[in-house]
């Protein structure tokens, strides 16, 4: 793969740059309850040297009833400052699943106007499989100021997505598994209707990954989007279950050079319970 410190870097790149004074590494692992995994405990037991733990559920909007919505700017700044991450740092985010939740944190940084951030391709499993160093010690953290410039165009709410669905002026792309998209499989959260946003297309995030959980190269990713009927000439809104795997689609779009994308933060956790918006089932 071609390393890009603004989107995706390889384990070889990270191993080469791990001692750079302005590099900061984040473990952003997050699992659904049914996975039976404790992200914080796994981080405490072993992580990439110097990595800080980024708790997606904590660095979120606690005022919202929806899961891990983007936090207010002030909260993001204070949490990152406490992690010793700020202006002038190159950030690399990874997770323990290979490539799952790390992209969500990449998007959060982008939303806050920070562009020197990349996802570790293949994540912690690939790092460990290759025999790279790990540690169980917490890093030494020094405060660092972060300047935030919120990027409104990278996030969408239910009203904006409903308008896009009705007007057809955006392509809406859903990262959930095909059975959930079609309304054939139950939703993991109680009380949600089954189906998808009318007019949306389905690109399960797993279709963009190789067997080792690295991301397919840009040309292959483009083929996946086109095969799913996504109109790449339009601005794209990505969505999923709760705004996590939608960021994998956003990362892939950025990699293929499609920069007019945004993420529906509430995703199906919101749309599926919103009484005034319609739901489609079956194929797109």
PDB file of C-alpha atoms in Angstrom:
ATOM      1  CA  UNK A   1       0.000   0.000   0.000  1.00  0.00           C
ATOM      2  CA  UNK A   2       1.028   3.622  -0.386  1.00  0.00           C
ATOM      3  CA  UNK A   3       1.428   5.243   3.024  1.00  0.00           C
ATOM      4  CA  UNK A   4      -0.425   8.507   3.535  1.00  0.00           C
ATOM      5  CA  UNK A   5      -0.078  10.172   6.966  1.00  0.00           C
ATOM      6  CA  UNK A   6      -3.423  11.899   6.346  1.00  0.00           C
ATOM      7  CA  UNK A   7      -5.436   8.704   5.744  1.00  0.00           C
ATOM      8  CA  UNK A   8      -3.783   5.303   6.152  1.00  0.00           C
ATOM      9  CA  UNK A   9      -0.305   4.080   7.101  1.00  0.00           C
ATOM     10  CA  UNK A  10       1.206   0.604   7.225  1.00  0.00           C
ATOM     11  CA  UNK A  11       2.650  -1.172  10.230  1.00  0.00           C
ATOM     12  CA  UNK A  12       6.076  -0.844   8.556  1.00  0.00           C
ATOM     13  CA  UNK A  13       5.616   2.946   8.368  1.00  0.00           C
ATOM     14  CA  UNK A  14       4.617   3.140  12.030  1.00  0.00           C
ATOM     15  CA  UNK A  15       7.538   0.963  13.137  1.00  0.00           C
ATOM     16  CA  UNK A  16       9.879   3.303  11.254  1.00  0.00           C
ATOM     17  CA  UNK A  17       8.354   6.473  12.764  1.00  0.00           C
ATOM     18  CA  UNK A  18       7.439   5.251  16.257  1.00  0.00           C
ATOM     19  CA  UNK A  19      10.253   7.198  17.913  1.00  0.00           C
ATOM     20  CA  UNK A  20       9.512  10.462  16.080  1.00  0.00           C
ATOM     21  CA  UNK A  21       9.137  13.177  18.756  1.00  0.00           C
ATOM     22  CA  UNK A  22       5.886  14.539  17.337  1.00  0.00           C
ATOM     23  CA  UNK A  23       4.197  11.195  16.665  1.00  0.00           C
ATOM     24  CA  UNK A  24       1.266  10.253  18.886  1.00  0.00           C
ATOM     25  CA  UNK A  25      -0.454   6.860  18.776  1.00  0.00           C
ATOM     26  CA  UNK A  26      -4.036   6.178  19.918  1.00  0.00           C
ATOM     27  CA  UNK A  27      -5.732   2.876  20.694  1.00  0.00           C
ATOM     28  CA  UNK A  28      -9.369   3.550  19.756  1.00  0.00           C
ATOM     29  CA  UNK A  29     -10.746   0.025  20.165  1.00  0.00           C
ATOM     30  CA  UNK A  30     -14.510  -0.244  20.638  1.00  0.00           C
ATOM     31  CA  UNK A  31     -16.608  -3.407  20.632  1.00  0.00           C
ATOM     32  CA  UNK A  32     -20.305  -4.205  20.707  1.00  0.00           C
ATOM     33  CA  UNK A  33     -21.337  -6.016  23.909  1.00  0.00           C
ATOM     34  CA  UNK A  34     -21.871  -9.296  22.036  1.00  0.00           C
ATOM     35  CA  UNK A  35     -18.168  -9.359  21.103  1.00  0.00           C
ATOM     36  CA  UNK A  36     -17.384 -10.104  24.747  1.00  0.00           C
ATOM     37  CA  UNK A  37     -14.236  -7.977  24.669  1.00  0.00           C
ATOM     38  CA  UNK A  38     -13.077  -5.277  27.084  1.00  0.00           C
ATOM     39  CA  UNK A  39     -11.199  -2.677  25.044  1.00  0.00           C
ATOM     40  CA  UNK A  40      -9.688  -0.894  28.055  1.00  0.00           C
ATOM     41  CA  UNK A  41      -8.508  -4.118  29.703  1.00  0.00           C
ATOM     42  CA  UNK A  42      -6.897  -5.257  26.451  1.00  0.00           C
ATOM     43  CA  UNK A  43      -5.127  -1.888  26.144  1.00  0.00           C
ATOM     44  CA  UNK A  44      -3.879  -2.134  29.741  1.00  0.00           C
ATOM     45  CA  UNK A  45      -2.497  -5.621  29.034  1.00  0.00           C
ATOM     46  CA  UNK A  46      -0.710  -4.743  25.781  1.00  0.00           C
ATOM     47  CA  UNK A  47      -0.532  -1.798  23.407  1.00  0.00           C
ATOM     48  CA  UNK A  48       1.786  -0.188  20.885  1.00  0.00           C
ATOM     49  CA  UNK A  49       4.582   1.623  22.785  1.00  0.00           C
ATOM     50  CA  UNK A  50       3.529   5.135  23.781  1.00  0.00           C
ATOM     51  CA  UNK A  51      -0.106   4.649  22.751  1.00  0.00           C
ATOM     52  CA  UNK A  52      -2.844   6.422  24.661  1.00  0.00           C
ATOM     53  CA  UNK A  53      -6.301   4.876  25.070  1.00  0.00           C
ATOM     54  CA  UNK A  54      -9.012   6.857  23.257  1.00  0.00           C
ATOM     55  CA  UNK A  55     -12.402   6.011  24.775  1.00  0.00           C
ATOM     56  CA  UNK A  56     -14.923   6.705  21.998  1.00  0.00           C
ATOM     57  CA  UNK A  57     -17.865   6.496  24.399  1.00  0.00           C
ATOM     58  CA  UNK A  58     -16.230   8.972  26.780  1.00  0.00           C
ATOM     59  CA  UNK A  59     -15.067  11.475  24.152  1.00  0.00           C
ATOM     60  CA  UNK A  60     -18.644  11.979  22.990  1.00  0.00           C
ATOM     61  CA  UNK A  61     -21.699  14.146  23.564  1.00  0.00           C
ATOM     62  CA  UNK A  62     -22.997  13.021  26.963  1.00  0.00           C
ATOM     63  CA  UNK A  63     -26.121  15.155  26.460  1.00  0.00           C
ATOM     64  CA  UNK A  64     -27.326  12.962  23.613  1.00  0.00           C
ATOM     65  CA  UNK A  65     -29.281   9.760  24.133  1.00  0.00           C
ATOM     66  CA  UNK A  66     -27.704   8.396  20.943  1.00  0.00           C
ATOM     67  CA  UNK A  67     -24.507   6.333  21.246  1.00  0.00           C
ATOM     68  CA  UNK A  68     -21.100   8.066  21.020  1.00  0.00           C
ATOM     69  CA  UNK A  69     -22.218  11.160  19.116  1.00  0.00           C
ATOM     70  CA  UNK A  70     -19.479  13.681  18.263  1.00  0.00           C
ATOM     71  CA  UNK A  71     -18.516  15.680  21.366  1.00  0.00           C
ATOM     72  CA  UNK A  72     -18.724  19.452  21.758  1.00  0.00           C
ATOM     73  CA  UNK A  73     -15.528  21.180  20.611  1.00  0.00           C
ATOM     74  CA  UNK A  74     -14.535  22.133  24.175  1.00  0.00           C
ATOM     75  CA  UNK A  75     -14.814  18.545  25.404  1.00  0.00           C
ATOM     76  CA  UNK A  76     -12.754  17.221  22.499  1.00  0.00           C
ATOM     77  CA  UNK A  77     -10.052  19.810  23.165  1.00  0.00           C
ATOM     78  CA  UNK A  78      -9.880  19.110  26.893  1.00  0.00           C
ATOM     79  CA  UNK A  79      -9.824  15.322  26.504  1.00  0.00           C
ATOM     80  CA  UNK A  80      -7.110  15.461  23.849  1.00  0.00           C
ATOM     81  CA  UNK A  81      -5.079  17.927  25.892  1.00  0.00           C
ATOM     82  CA  UNK A  82      -5.226  15.497  28.816  1.00  0.00           C
ATOM     83  CA  UNK A  83      -3.864  12.839  26.461  1.00  0.00           C
ATOM     84  CA  UNK A  84      -0.997  15.132  25.524  1.00  0.00           C
ATOM     85  CA  UNK A  85      -2.132  15.504  21.932  1.00  0.00           C
ATOM     86  CA  UNK A  86      -2.254  18.872  20.201  1.00  0.00           C
ATOM     87  CA  UNK A  87      -0.997  21.131  17.455  1.00  0.00           C
ATOM     88  CA  UNK A  88       1.986  19.865  15.477  1.00  0.00           C
ATOM     89  CA  UNK A  89       1.430  16.190  16.245  1.00  0.00           C
ATOM     90  CA  UNK A  90       1.115  13.434  13.681  1.00  0.00           C
ATOM     91  CA  UNK A  91      -1.521  11.074  15.048  1.00  0.00           C
ATOM     92  CA  UNK A  92      -1.889   7.381  14.179  1.00  0.00           C
ATOM     93  CA  UNK A  93      -5.053   5.605  15.347  1.00  0.00           C
ATOM     94  CA  UNK A  94      -5.465   1.849  15.591  1.00  0.00           C
ATOM     95  CA  UNK A  95      -7.904  -0.679  17.022  1.00  0.00           C
ATOM     96  CA  UNK A  96      -7.844  -4.276  18.181  1.00  0.00           C
ATOM     97  CA  UNK A  97     -10.150  -5.575  15.452  1.00  0.00           C
ATOM     98  CA  UNK A  98      -7.843  -4.682  12.540  1.00  0.00           C
ATOM     99  CA  UNK A  99      -9.838  -1.848  11.010  1.00  0.00           C
ATOM    100  CA  UNK A 100     -13.126  -1.132  12.735  1.00  0.00           C
ATOM    101  CA  UNK A 101     -13.437   1.772  15.178  1.00  0.00           C
ATOM    102  CA  UNK A 102     -10.125   3.539  14.423  1.00  0.00           C
ATOM    103  CA  UNK A 103     -11.665   5.195  11.354  1.00  0.00           C
ATOM    104  CA  UNK A 104     -14.307   6.809  13.584  1.00  0.00           C
ATOM    105  CA  UNK A 105     -11.566   8.644  15.497  1.00  0.00           C
ATOM    106  CA  UNK A 106      -9.863   9.598  12.218  1.00  0.00           C
ATOM    107  CA  UNK A 107     -13.190  11.202  11.237  1.00  0.00           C
ATOM    108  CA  UNK A 108     -13.524  12.938  14.627  1.00  0.00           C
ATOM    109  CA  UNK A 109     -10.099  14.537  14.178  1.00  0.00           C
ATOM    110  CA  UNK A 110     -11.066  15.614  10.660  1.00  0.00           C
ATOM    111  CA  UNK A 111     -14.326  17.049  12.013  1.00  0.00           C
ATOM    112  CA  UNK A 112     -12.285  19.120  14.452  1.00  0.00           C
ATOM    113  CA  UNK A 113     -10.048  20.447  11.667  1.00  0.00           C
ATOM    114  CA  UNK A 114      -7.065  18.193  12.362  1.00  0.00           C
ATOM    115  CA  UNK A 115      -5.688  16.619   9.180  1.00  0.00           C
ATOM    116  CA  UNK A 116      -2.384  15.082  10.318  1.00  0.00           C
ATOM    117  CA  UNK A 117      -4.074  11.870  11.380  1.00  0.00           C
ATOM    118  CA  UNK A 118      -3.991   8.390   9.883  1.00  0.00           C
ATOM    119  CA  UNK A 119      -5.429   4.965  10.601  1.00  0.00           C
ATOM    120  CA  UNK A 120      -3.030   2.048  11.103  1.00  0.00           C
ATOM    121  CA  UNK A 121      -3.791  -0.422   8.313  1.00  0.00           C
ATOM    122  CA  UNK A 122      -4.521  -3.834   9.816  1.00  0.00           C
ATOM    123  CA  UNK A 123      -4.405  -2.394  13.321  1.00  0.00           C
ATOM    124  CA  UNK A 124      -3.094  -4.102  16.446  1.00  0.00           C
ATOM    125  CA  UNK A 125      -3.596  -7.677  15.161  1.00  0.00           C
ATOM    126  CA  UNK A 126      -1.250  -7.042  12.228  1.00  0.00           C
ATOM    127  CA  UNK A 127       1.242  -5.192  14.466  1.00  0.00           C
ATOM    128  CA  UNK A 128       1.379  -8.140  16.854  1.00  0.00           C
ATOM    129  CA  UNK A 129       1.428 -10.792  14.122  1.00  0.00           C
ATOM    130  CA  UNK A 130       4.542  -9.170  12.656  1.00  0.00           C
ATOM    131  CA  UNK A 131       6.315  -9.319  16.020  1.00  0.00           C
ATOM    132  CA  UNK A 132       6.543  -5.578  16.649  1.00  0.00           C
ATOM    133  CA  UNK A 133       7.132  -4.326  20.172  1.00  0.00           C
ATOM    134  CA  UNK A 134       4.257  -3.933  22.633  1.00  0.00           C
ATOM    135  CA  UNK A 135       4.139  -2.666  26.209  1.00  0.00           C
ATOM    136  CA  UNK A 136       1.762  -2.533  29.171  1.00  0.00           C
ATOM    137  CA  UNK A 137       3.029   0.722  30.695  1.00  0.00           C
ATOM    138  CA  UNK A 138       0.937   3.903  30.553  1.00  0.00           C
ATOM    139  CA  UNK A 139       2.649   6.666  28.547  1.00  0.00           C
ATOM    140  CA  UNK A 140       4.147   9.777  30.096  1.00  0.00           C
ATOM    141  CA  UNK A 141       1.802  12.600  29.070  1.00  0.00           C
ATOM    142  CA  UNK A 142       2.496  16.316  28.819  1.00  0.00           C
ATOM    143  CA  UNK A 143      -0.251  18.812  28.048  1.00  0.00           C
ATOM    144  CA  UNK A 144      -0.330  20.166  24.516  1.00  0.00           C
ATOM    145  CA  UNK A 145      -2.681  22.850  23.225  1.00  0.00           C
ATOM    146  CA  UNK A 146      -4.920  21.939  20.312  1.00  0.00           C
ATOM    147  CA  UNK A 147      -6.480  24.457  17.949  1.00  0.00           C
ATOM    148  CA  UNK A 148      -9.872  23.267  16.719  1.00  0.00           C
ATOM    149  CA  UNK A 149     -11.679  24.500  13.603  1.00  0.00           C
ATOM    150  CA  UNK A 150     -14.962  22.617  13.408  1.00  0.00           C
ATOM    151  CA  UNK A 151     -15.736  21.356   9.888  1.00  0.00           C
ATOM    152  CA  UNK A 152     -19.536  21.476   9.558  1.00  0.00           C
ATOM    153  CA  UNK A 153     -19.492  19.958   6.086  1.00  0.00           C
ATOM    154  CA  UNK A 154     -18.185  16.604   7.369  1.00  0.00           C
ATOM    155  CA  UNK A 155     -21.250  15.778   9.492  1.00  0.00           C
ATOM    156  CA  UNK A 156     -24.960  15.423   8.731  1.00  0.00           C
ATOM    157  CA  UNK A 157     -28.050  15.229  10.953  1.00  0.00           C
ATOM    158  CA  UNK A 158     -31.374  13.459  10.423  1.00  0.00           C
ATOM    159  CA  UNK A 159     -33.026  16.510   8.794  1.00  0.00           C
ATOM    160  CA  UNK A 160     -30.205  16.889   6.269  1.00  0.00           C
ATOM    161  CA  UNK A 161     -30.202  13.177   5.456  1.00  0.00           C
ATOM    162  CA  UNK A 162     -33.996  13.179   5.037  1.00  0.00           C
ATOM    163  CA  UNK A 163     -33.678  16.073   2.592  1.00  0.00           C
ATOM    164  CA  UNK A 164     -30.900  14.289   0.682  1.00  0.00           C
ATOM    165  CA  UNK A 165     -33.010  11.125   0.542  1.00  0.00           C
ATOM    166  CA  UNK A 166     -35.976  13.035  -0.866  1.00  0.00           C
ATOM    167  CA  UNK A 167     -34.061  15.219  -3.339  1.00  0.00           C
ATOM    168  CA  UNK A 168     -31.570  12.611  -4.526  1.00  0.00           C
ATOM    169  CA  UNK A 169     -28.836  15.242  -4.720  1.00  0.00           C
ATOM    170  CA  UNK A 170     -26.455  13.118  -2.605  1.00  0.00           C
ATOM    171  CA  UNK A 171     -25.550   9.448  -2.744  1.00  0.00           C
ATOM    172  CA  UNK A 172     -26.302   7.860   0.650  1.00  0.00           C
ATOM    173  CA  UNK A 173     -24.168   4.795   1.385  1.00  0.00           C
ATOM    174  CA  UNK A 174     -24.842   2.372   4.262  1.00  0.00           C
ATOM    175  CA  UNK A 175     -21.955   0.372   5.781  1.00  0.00           C
ATOM    176  CA  UNK A 176     -24.091  -2.232   7.594  1.00  0.00           C
ATOM    177  CA  UNK A 177     -24.244  -5.899   6.631  1.00  0.00           C
ATOM    178  CA  UNK A 178     -26.550  -6.650   3.698  1.00  0.00           C
ATOM    179  CA  UNK A 179     -29.150  -8.505   5.794  1.00  0.00           C
ATOM    180  CA  UNK A 180     -29.572  -5.525   8.120  1.00  0.00           C
ATOM    181  CA  UNK A 181     -29.729  -3.131   5.171  1.00  0.00           C
ATOM    182  CA  UNK A 182     -32.504  -5.207   3.556  1.00  0.00           C
ATOM    183  CA  UNK A 183     -34.395  -5.408   6.867  1.00  0.00           C
ATOM    184  CA  UNK A 184     -34.021  -9.184   7.119  1.00  0.00           C
ATOM    185  CA  UNK A 185     -31.822  -9.288  10.238  1.00  0.00           C
ATOM    186  CA  UNK A 186     -32.653  -7.830  13.660  1.00  0.00           C
ATOM    187  CA  UNK A 187     -30.990  -4.633  14.790  1.00  0.00           C
ATOM    188  CA  UNK A 188     -28.615  -4.968  17.773  1.00  0.00           C
ATOM    189  CA  UNK A 189     -30.318  -2.032  19.507  1.00  0.00           C
ATOM    190  CA  UNK A 190     -33.819  -2.492  20.844  1.00  0.00           C
ATOM    191  CA  UNK A 191     -36.750  -0.509  19.504  1.00  0.00           C
ATOM    192  CA  UNK A 192     -35.368   0.201  16.031  1.00  0.00           C
ATOM    193  CA  UNK A 193     -37.267  -0.420  12.823  1.00  0.00           C
ATOM    194  CA  UNK A 194     -35.566  -2.630  10.260  1.00  0.00           C
ATOM    195  CA  UNK A 195     -34.430  -1.472   6.837  1.00  0.00           C
ATOM    196  CA  UNK A 196     -32.530   1.474   5.361  1.00  0.00           C
ATOM    197  CA  UNK A 197     -32.775   5.135   4.362  1.00  0.00           C
ATOM    198  CA  UNK A 198     -34.843   5.307   1.154  1.00  0.00           C
ATOM    199  CA  UNK A 199     -32.624   5.706  -1.882  1.00  0.00           C
ATOM    200  CA  UNK A 200     -29.458   4.611  -0.096  1.00  0.00           C
ATOM    201  CA  UNK A 201     -27.004   2.028  -1.400  1.00  0.00           C
ATOM    202  CA  UNK A 202     -25.318  -0.735   0.556  1.00  0.00           C
ATOM    203  CA  UNK A 203     -21.539  -1.085   0.802  1.00  0.00           C
ATOM    204  CA  UNK A 204     -20.876  -3.340   3.812  1.00  0.00           C
ATOM    205  CA  UNK A 205     -17.623  -2.033   5.282  1.00  0.00           C
ATOM    206  CA  UNK A 206     -16.198  -5.571   5.172  1.00  0.00           C
ATOM    207  CA  UNK A 207     -16.321  -5.387   1.352  1.00  0.00           C
ATOM    208  CA  UNK A 208     -13.593  -2.722   1.519  1.00  0.00           C
ATOM    209  CA  UNK A 209     -11.241  -4.898   3.579  1.00  0.00           C
ATOM    210  CA  UNK A 210      -8.833  -7.692   2.739  1.00  0.00           C
ATOM    211  CA  UNK A 211      -8.872 -10.977   4.721  1.00  0.00           C
ATOM    212  CA  UNK A 212      -6.170  -9.576   7.052  1.00  0.00           C
ATOM    213  CA  UNK A 213      -8.410  -6.541   7.816  1.00  0.00           C
ATOM    214  CA  UNK A 214      -6.221  -4.142   5.854  1.00  0.00           C
ATOM    215  CA  UNK A 215      -8.031  -1.825   3.457  1.00  0.00           C
ATOM    216  CA  UNK A 216      -8.159  -2.731  -0.219  1.00  0.00           C
ATOM    217  CA  UNK A 217      -6.163  -0.468  -2.506  1.00  0.00           C
ATOM    218  CA  UNK A 218      -7.934   2.629  -3.879  1.00  0.00           C
ATOM    219  CA  UNK A 219      -8.655   1.097  -7.295  1.00  0.00           C
ATOM    220  CA  UNK A 220     -10.289  -1.950  -5.701  1.00  0.00           C
ATOM    221  CA  UNK A 221     -12.290   0.267  -3.312  1.00  0.00           C
ATOM    222  CA  UNK A 222     -13.583   2.298  -6.255  1.00  0.00           C
ATOM    223  CA  UNK A 223     -14.775  -0.933  -7.917  1.00  0.00           C
ATOM    224  CA  UNK A 224     -16.657  -1.885  -4.717  1.00  0.00           C
ATOM    225  CA  UNK A 225     -18.524   1.436  -4.622  1.00  0.00           C
ATOM    226  CA  UNK A 226     -19.333   1.315  -8.335  1.00  0.00           C
ATOM    227  CA  UNK A 227     -20.522  -2.307  -8.129  1.00  0.00           C
ATOM    228  CA  UNK A 228     -22.947  -1.278  -5.377  1.00  0.00           C
ATOM    229  CA  UNK A 229     -24.461   1.361  -7.666  1.00  0.00           C
ATOM    230  CA  UNK A 230     -23.004   4.356  -5.822  1.00  0.00           C
ATOM    231  CA  UNK A 231     -22.964   7.478  -8.003  1.00  0.00           C
ATOM    232  CA  UNK A 232     -19.447   8.793  -7.388  1.00  0.00           C
ATOM    233  CA  UNK A 233     -20.279  11.974  -9.302  1.00  0.00           C
ATOM    234  CA  UNK A 234     -22.440  13.106  -6.355  1.00  0.00           C
ATOM    235  CA  UNK A 235     -21.501  14.220  -2.846  1.00  0.00           C
ATOM    236  CA  UNK A 236     -21.777  11.195  -0.559  1.00  0.00           C
ATOM    237  CA  UNK A 237     -23.285  10.756   2.912  1.00  0.00           C
ATOM    238  CA  UNK A 238     -22.070   7.656   4.764  1.00  0.00           C
ATOM    239  CA  UNK A 239     -24.195   5.919   7.389  1.00  0.00           C
ATOM    240  CA  UNK A 240     -24.199   2.680   9.418  1.00  0.00           C
ATOM    241  CA  UNK A 241     -25.555   1.464  12.760  1.00  0.00           C
ATOM    242  CA  UNK A 242     -24.190   4.151  15.080  1.00  0.00           C
ATOM    243  CA  UNK A 243     -21.704   6.222  13.074  1.00  0.00           C
ATOM    244  CA  UNK A 244     -18.633   4.009  13.560  1.00  0.00           C
ATOM    245  CA  UNK A 245     -18.246   1.848  10.443  1.00  0.00           C
ATOM    246  CA  UNK A 246     -19.636   4.698   8.308  1.00  0.00           C
ATOM    247  CA  UNK A 247     -16.218   6.270   8.911  1.00  0.00           C
ATOM    248  CA  UNK A 248     -14.549   3.307   7.168  1.00  0.00           C
ATOM    249  CA  UNK A 249     -16.527   4.235   4.044  1.00  0.00           C
ATOM    250  CA  UNK A 250     -15.453   7.876   4.491  1.00  0.00           C
ATOM    251  CA  UNK A 251     -11.815   6.812   4.799  1.00  0.00           C
ATOM    252  CA  UNK A 252     -12.076   4.709   1.640  1.00  0.00           C
ATOM    253  CA  UNK A 253     -13.708   7.593  -0.247  1.00  0.00           C
ATOM    254  CA  UNK A 254     -10.907   9.921   0.837  1.00  0.00           C
ATOM    255  CA  UNK A 255      -8.383   7.321  -0.356  1.00  0.00           C
ATOM    256  CA  UNK A 256      -9.957   7.123  -3.833  1.00  0.00           C
ATOM    257  CA  UNK A 257      -9.918  10.905  -4.163  1.00  0.00           C
ATOM    258  CA  UNK A 258     -13.634  11.502  -3.543  1.00  0.00           C
ATOM    259  CA  UNK A 259     -13.417  14.387  -1.067  1.00  0.00           C
ATOM    260  CA  UNK A 260     -17.081  15.471  -1.083  1.00  0.00           C
ATOM    261  CA  UNK A 261     -18.299  13.194   1.682  1.00  0.00           C
ATOM    262  CA  UNK A 262     -19.941  13.603   5.062  1.00  0.00           C
ATOM    263  CA  UNK A 263     -20.971  11.224   7.850  1.00  0.00           C
ATOM    264  CA  UNK A 264     -24.462  10.826   9.286  1.00  0.00           C
ATOM    265  CA  UNK A 265     -23.552  10.826  12.969  1.00  0.00           C
ATOM    266  CA  UNK A 266     -26.867   9.505  14.316  1.00  0.00           C
ATOM    267  CA  UNK A 267     -26.994   6.782  11.643  1.00  0.00           C
ATOM    268  CA  UNK A 268     -29.509   3.952  12.071  1.00  0.00           C
ATOM    269  CA  UNK A 269     -29.567   4.341  15.882  1.00  0.00           C
ATOM    270  CA  UNK A 270     -31.366   7.620  15.155  1.00  0.00           C
ATOM    271  CA  UNK A 271     -33.129   7.020  11.819  1.00  0.00           C
ATOM    272  CA  UNK A 272     -34.494   3.652  12.943  1.00  0.00           C
ATOM    273  CA  UNK A 273     -36.303   5.178  15.902  1.00  0.00           C
ATOM    274  CA  UNK A 274     -37.298   8.518  14.327  1.00  0.00           C
ATOM    275  CA  UNK A 275     -41.083   8.304  13.815  1.00  0.00           C
ATOM    276  CA  UNK A 276     -41.447  10.839  11.008  1.00  0.00           C
ATOM    277  CA  UNK A 277     -38.908   9.448   8.514  1.00  0.00           C
ATOM    278  CA  UNK A 278     -39.681   6.578   6.168  1.00  0.00           C
ATOM    279  CA  UNK A 279     -37.834   3.278   5.986  1.00  0.00           C
ATOM    280  CA  UNK A 280     -37.173   1.128   2.929  1.00  0.00           C
ATOM    281  CA  UNK A 281     -36.588  -2.648   2.914  1.00  0.00           C
ATOM    282  CA  UNK A 282     -35.283  -5.140   0.398  1.00  0.00           C
ATOM    283  CA  UNK A 283     -32.602  -4.358  -2.174  1.00  0.00           C
ATOM    284  CA  UNK A 284     -31.648  -0.754  -2.949  1.00  0.00           C
TER     285      UNK A 284
END
